């Protein structure tokens, strides 16, 4: 492996580690929101802004920016170049599309972190703003509905991954004993289930917004967590989801160590 390729692989692994760190923070804040009545859950953008106000926050924010950019790079490489040589099937085509969209999303988060570093106090346009804008387009209702179905579909796919645990195929666990492998798979299952719940909630609200032609109906990930909190036994349910988000973060750390990364 050449020096450049080795450096890129290290950057990608660092990206998985930073993504895990962010999700652990997300889970911790969600757990606090479950137990403190007036405490509101945060999304990742809110976490980035909160970090900027901490001692040495800029250094930590630069570190997170570099990591998220590395993760974004890998997802786009997976989508565009198919480095693992997956068969050209319709199913794998949808998977590559999902990886590409994931790369764009985390690249946008890295860009948001850069804006915060530059002192921008302006929040990104809200989910409701963009939904309202798209609804005003010709066929906008169908476009918003399609996005909602996409969120819901990814959530269902995460539930499927929870059941099948097919994500272990991406990991090199040969050096671990049976108990260690089972623990990593169990942590991954819990994490994917929590993310599936959040994405399914978001997708349901987006579909509802398209059906009712009302952008105020949509919910961000932060608001999806608040929706869970407001249900009967909501604090307990939110605590379980928070544990799942922390588990997902830990699993991303396992990916940083054991992920198969083959660059073309």
Short mmCIF file of C-alpha atoms in Angstrom, two decimals:
data_model
loop_
_atom_site.label_atom_id
_atom_site.label_comp_id
_atom_site.label_asym_id
_atom_site.label_seq_id
_atom_site.Cartn_x
_atom_site.Cartn_y
_atom_site.Cartn_z
CA UNK A 1 0.00 0.00 0.00
CA UNK A 2 1.47 3.34 -1.11
CA UNK A 3 1.92 6.19 1.34
CA UNK A 4 -0.93 8.20 -0.16
CA UNK A 5 -3.35 5.28 -0.02
CA UNK A 6 -2.25 4.42 3.52
CA UNK A 7 -2.87 8.04 4.55
CA UNK A 8 -6.33 7.98 2.96
CA UNK A 9 -7.26 4.75 4.75
CA UNK A 10 -6.14 6.30 8.04
CA UNK A 11 -8.25 9.40 7.31
CA UNK A 12 -11.30 7.23 6.58
CA UNK A 13 -10.85 5.23 9.78
CA UNK A 14 -10.52 8.49 11.69
CA UNK A 15 -13.81 9.54 10.07
CA UNK A 16 -15.59 6.48 11.46
CA UNK A 17 -14.12 7.24 14.90
CA UNK A 18 -15.30 10.87 14.84
CA UNK A 19 -18.76 9.87 13.63
CA UNK A 20 -18.93 7.51 16.58
CA UNK A 21 -17.86 10.25 18.97
CA UNK A 22 -20.62 12.54 17.68
CA UNK A 23 -23.29 9.86 18.07
CA UNK A 24 -22.15 9.09 21.61
CA UNK A 25 -22.60 12.79 22.42
CA UNK A 26 -26.00 12.70 20.72
CA UNK A 27 -27.02 9.73 22.86
CA UNK A 28 -25.76 11.31 26.09
CA UNK A 29 -27.73 14.50 25.43
CA UNK A 30 -30.82 12.47 24.53
CA UNK A 31 -30.48 10.59 27.84
CA UNK A 32 -30.24 13.89 29.72
CA UNK A 33 -33.35 15.13 27.92
CA UNK A 34 -35.18 11.99 29.00
CA UNK A 35 -34.55 12.67 32.69
CA UNK A 36 -34.70 16.49 32.77
CA UNK A 37 -38.14 17.88 31.96
CA UNK A 38 -37.03 21.18 30.40
CA UNK A 39 -33.94 19.72 28.70
CA UNK A 40 -34.36 19.39 24.95
CA UNK A 41 -32.65 16.78 22.80
CA UNK A 42 -30.12 18.04 20.25
CA UNK A 43 -29.37 17.15 16.66
CA UNK A 44 -25.83 16.97 15.30
CA UNK A 45 -25.80 20.62 14.17
CA UNK A 46 -26.83 21.67 17.68
CA UNK A 47 -24.01 19.59 19.12
CA UNK A 48 -21.47 21.26 16.81
CA UNK A 49 -22.62 24.71 17.90
CA UNK A 50 -22.48 23.68 21.56
CA UNK A 51 -18.93 22.37 21.13
CA UNK A 52 -17.83 25.73 19.66
CA UNK A 53 -18.64 27.41 22.99
CA UNK A 54 -16.54 25.02 25.09
CA UNK A 55 -12.92 25.61 26.18
CA UNK A 56 -10.69 24.54 23.26
CA UNK A 57 -13.93 24.15 21.30
CA UNK A 58 -12.38 25.35 18.04
CA UNK A 59 -9.67 22.68 18.21
CA UNK A 60 -12.27 19.98 18.83
CA UNK A 61 -14.45 21.38 16.05
CA UNK A 62 -11.54 21.29 13.59
CA UNK A 63 -10.91 17.66 14.58
CA UNK A 64 -14.58 16.80 14.02
CA UNK A 65 -14.58 18.61 10.66
CA UNK A 66 -11.59 16.60 9.43
CA UNK A 67 -13.19 13.37 10.61
CA UNK A 68 -16.59 14.03 9.07
CA UNK A 69 -14.90 14.98 5.80
CA UNK A 70 -13.01 11.67 5.85
CA UNK A 71 -16.20 9.71 6.42
CA UNK A 72 -17.97 11.68 3.68
CA UNK A 73 -15.08 10.95 1.29
CA UNK A 74 -15.36 7.21 1.92
CA UNK A 75 -19.11 7.07 1.39
CA UNK A 76 -18.81 8.95 -1.90
CA UNK A 77 -15.99 6.62 -3.00
CA UNK A 78 -18.19 3.63 -2.14
CA UNK A 79 -21.06 5.08 -4.13
CA UNK A 80 -19.11 6.20 -7.17
CA UNK A 81 -16.32 3.65 -7.56
CA UNK A 82 -17.73 0.50 -5.94
CA UNK A 83 -14.33 -0.45 -4.43
CA UNK A 84 -15.65 -3.72 -2.97
CA UNK A 85 -16.82 -4.82 -6.43
CA UNK A 86 -20.40 -5.56 -5.43
CA UNK A 87 -22.48 -7.10 -8.27
CA UNK A 88 -24.36 -4.63 -10.48
CA UNK A 89 -27.84 -5.47 -9.20
CA UNK A 90 -30.82 -3.19 -8.55
CA UNK A 91 -30.51 -3.82 -4.80
CA UNK A 92 -26.83 -2.84 -4.79
CA UNK A 93 -27.66 0.15 -6.96
CA UNK A 94 -30.00 1.45 -4.25
CA UNK A 95 -27.33 0.76 -1.65
CA UNK A 96 -24.79 2.79 -3.63
CA UNK A 97 -27.30 5.62 -3.96
CA UNK A 98 -27.82 5.55 -0.20
CA UNK A 99 -24.07 5.66 0.41
CA UNK A 100 -23.75 8.63 -1.92
CA UNK A 101 -26.54 10.51 -0.15
CA UNK A 102 -24.92 9.68 3.19
CA UNK A 103 -21.63 11.10 1.90
CA UNK A 104 -23.35 14.31 0.84
CA UNK A 105 -25.13 14.59 4.21
CA UNK A 106 -21.96 14.19 6.27
CA UNK A 107 -20.09 16.48 3.89
CA UNK A 108 -22.77 19.10 4.57
CA UNK A 109 -22.23 18.61 8.32
CA UNK A 110 -18.49 19.13 7.84
CA UNK A 111 -19.27 22.33 5.92
CA UNK A 112 -21.56 23.45 8.76
CA UNK A 113 -18.69 22.91 11.19
CA UNK A 114 -16.46 25.10 8.99
CA UNK A 115 -19.10 27.83 9.01
CA UNK A 116 -19.26 27.66 12.81
CA UNK A 117 -15.46 27.90 12.97
CA UNK A 118 -15.67 31.04 10.84
CA UNK A 119 -17.99 32.59 13.41
CA UNK A 120 -21.26 32.20 11.54
CA UNK A 121 -24.16 32.71 13.95
CA UNK A 122 -26.79 31.97 11.33
CA UNK A 123 -28.54 28.63 11.64
CA UNK A 124 -28.91 26.53 8.54
CA UNK A 125 -32.31 26.77 6.93
CA UNK A 126 -34.67 24.48 8.78
CA UNK A 127 -36.11 21.22 7.53
CA UNK A 128 -39.51 22.95 7.51
CA UNK A 129 -38.15 25.77 5.32
CA UNK A 130 -36.86 23.43 2.64
CA UNK A 131 -39.98 21.27 2.79
CA UNK A 132 -42.16 24.36 2.24
CA UNK A 133 -39.93 25.45 -0.63
CA UNK A 134 -40.11 22.08 -2.37
CA UNK A 135 -43.88 21.89 -1.81
CA UNK A 136 -44.21 25.13 -3.78
CA UNK A 137 -42.58 23.56 -6.85
CA UNK A 138 -44.50 21.81 -9.61
CA UNK A 139 -44.86 18.17 -8.49
CA UNK A 140 -43.42 19.30 -5.16
CA UNK A 141 -45.92 17.26 -3.19
CA UNK A 142 -44.73 14.11 -4.93
CA UNK A 143 -41.07 15.05 -4.39
CA UNK A 144 -41.59 15.58 -0.67
CA UNK A 145 -43.53 12.33 -0.46
CA UNK A 146 -40.68 10.53 -2.22
CA UNK A 147 -38.19 11.94 0.28
CA UNK A 148 -40.43 10.76 3.10
CA UNK A 149 -40.63 7.28 1.63
CA UNK A 150 -36.83 7.37 1.33
CA UNK A 151 -36.39 8.18 5.04
CA UNK A 152 -38.92 5.52 5.96
CA UNK A 153 -37.23 3.01 3.66
CA UNK A 154 -33.81 3.63 5.22
CA UNK A 155 -35.35 3.24 8.67
CA UNK A 156 -36.87 -0.10 7.65
CA UNK A 157 -33.54 -1.12 6.11
CA UNK A 158 -31.88 -0.41 9.46
CA UNK A 159 -34.45 -2.64 11.19
CA UNK A 160 -33.59 -5.34 8.62
CA UNK A 161 -29.91 -4.90 9.40
CA UNK A 162 -30.74 -5.20 13.09
CA UNK A 163 -32.38 -8.55 12.41
CA UNK A 164 -29.93 -9.98 9.87
CA UNK A 165 -26.76 -8.35 11.27
CA UNK A 166 -25.41 -8.30 7.71
CA UNK A 167 -23.20 -5.34 8.65
CA UNK A 168 -20.68 -7.78 10.11
CA UNK A 169 -19.69 -8.69 6.55
CA UNK A 170 -17.90 -5.32 6.36
CA UNK A 171 -15.72 -6.12 9.37
CA UNK A 172 -12.51 -8.12 9.74
CA UNK A 173 -13.02 -9.89 13.05
CA UNK A 174 -10.76 -12.91 12.52
CA UNK A 175 -8.39 -11.85 15.30
CA UNK A 176 -11.20 -11.73 17.88
CA UNK A 177 -12.66 -14.60 19.87
CA UNK A 178 -16.28 -15.68 19.59
CA UNK A 179 -17.49 -13.65 22.60
CA UNK A 180 -15.86 -10.45 21.32
CA UNK A 181 -17.42 -10.92 17.88
CA UNK A 182 -20.84 -11.51 19.42
CA UNK A 183 -20.51 -8.35 21.56
CA UNK A 184 -19.65 -6.19 18.54
CA UNK A 185 -22.59 -7.61 16.58
CA UNK A 186 -24.96 -7.06 19.54
CA UNK A 187 -23.79 -3.44 19.92
CA UNK A 188 -24.28 -2.89 16.19
CA UNK A 189 -27.79 -4.33 16.32
CA UNK A 190 -28.83 -2.03 19.17
CA UNK A 191 -27.34 0.97 17.36
CA UNK A 192 -28.99 0.28 14.01
CA UNK A 193 -32.34 -0.27 15.72
CA UNK A 194 -32.15 3.16 17.42
CA UNK A 195 -31.26 4.91 14.18
CA UNK A 196 -34.01 3.04 12.38
CA UNK A 197 -36.59 4.31 14.88
CA UNK A 198 -35.53 7.94 14.40
CA UNK A 199 -35.43 7.73 10.60
CA UNK A 200 -38.80 5.97 10.45
CA UNK A 201 -40.36 8.74 12.58
CA UNK A 202 -38.87 11.44 10.35
CA UNK A 203 -40.05 9.61 7.23
CA UNK A 204 -43.58 9.26 8.60
CA UNK A 205 -43.82 12.97 9.33
CA UNK A 206 -42.44 13.93 5.91
CA UNK A 207 -45.01 11.69 4.20
CA UNK A 208 -47.70 13.31 6.35
CA UNK A 209 -46.43 16.78 5.32
CA UNK A 210 -46.70 15.81 1.65
CA UNK A 211 -50.18 14.35 2.11
CA UNK A 212 -51.48 17.40 4.03
CA UNK A 213 -49.46 19.92 1.99
CA UNK A 214 -48.19 21.37 5.27
CA UNK A 215 -44.45 21.86 5.86
CA UNK A 216 -45.03 22.51 9.58
CA UNK A 217 -45.78 18.80 9.96
CA UNK A 218 -42.20 17.65 9.31
CA UNK A 219 -39.81 16.83 12.13
CA UNK A 220 -36.00 16.99 12.31
CA UNK A 221 -34.01 14.33 14.20
CA UNK A 222 -34.04 16.61 17.25
CA UNK A 223 -37.83 16.90 17.05
CA UNK A 224 -38.16 13.16 16.42
CA UNK A 225 -36.45 12.57 19.77
CA UNK A 226 -38.82 15.07 21.38
CA UNK A 227 -41.75 13.21 19.81
CA UNK A 228 -40.58 10.02 21.52
CA UNK A 229 -40.30 11.88 24.83
CA UNK A 230 -43.90 13.10 24.58
CA UNK A 231 -45.37 9.60 24.22
CA UNK A 232 -46.79 7.54 27.10
CA UNK A 233 -43.74 6.24 28.99
CA UNK A 234 -41.80 8.66 26.77
CA UNK A 235 -38.83 9.27 29.09
CA UNK A 236 -38.25 5.54 29.35
CA UNK A 237 -38.55 5.07 25.59
CA UNK A 238 -36.21 8.01 24.94
CA UNK A 239 -33.71 6.51 27.37
CA UNK A 240 -33.72 3.27 25.37
CA UNK A 241 -33.20 5.18 22.11
CA UNK A 242 -30.40 7.19 23.76
CA UNK A 243 -28.70 3.94 24.78
CA UNK A 244 -29.08 2.80 21.17
CA UNK A 245 -27.45 5.99 19.85
CA UNK A 246 -24.53 5.51 22.25
CA UNK A 247 -24.27 1.89 21.09
CA UNK A 248 -24.23 3.09 17.48
CA UNK A 249 -21.38 5.44 18.32
CA UNK A 250 -19.43 2.62 19.95
CA UNK A 251 -20.07 0.43 16.90
CA UNK A 252 -18.67 3.20 14.66
CA UNK A 253 -15.54 2.99 16.80
CA UNK A 254 -15.43 -0.75 16.07
CA UNK A 255 -15.77 0.08 12.36
CA UNK A 256 -12.84 2.47 12.68
CA UNK A 257 -10.73 -0.44 13.88
CA UNK A 258 -12.06 -3.44 11.98
CA UNK A 259 -13.75 -2.10 8.80
CA UNK A 260 -12.59 -3.54 5.48
CA UNK A 261 -11.44 -0.54 3.47
CA UNK A 262 -10.31 -1.24 -0.08
CA UNK A 263 -9.50 1.81 -2.15
CA UNK A 264 -9.54 1.44 -5.96
#
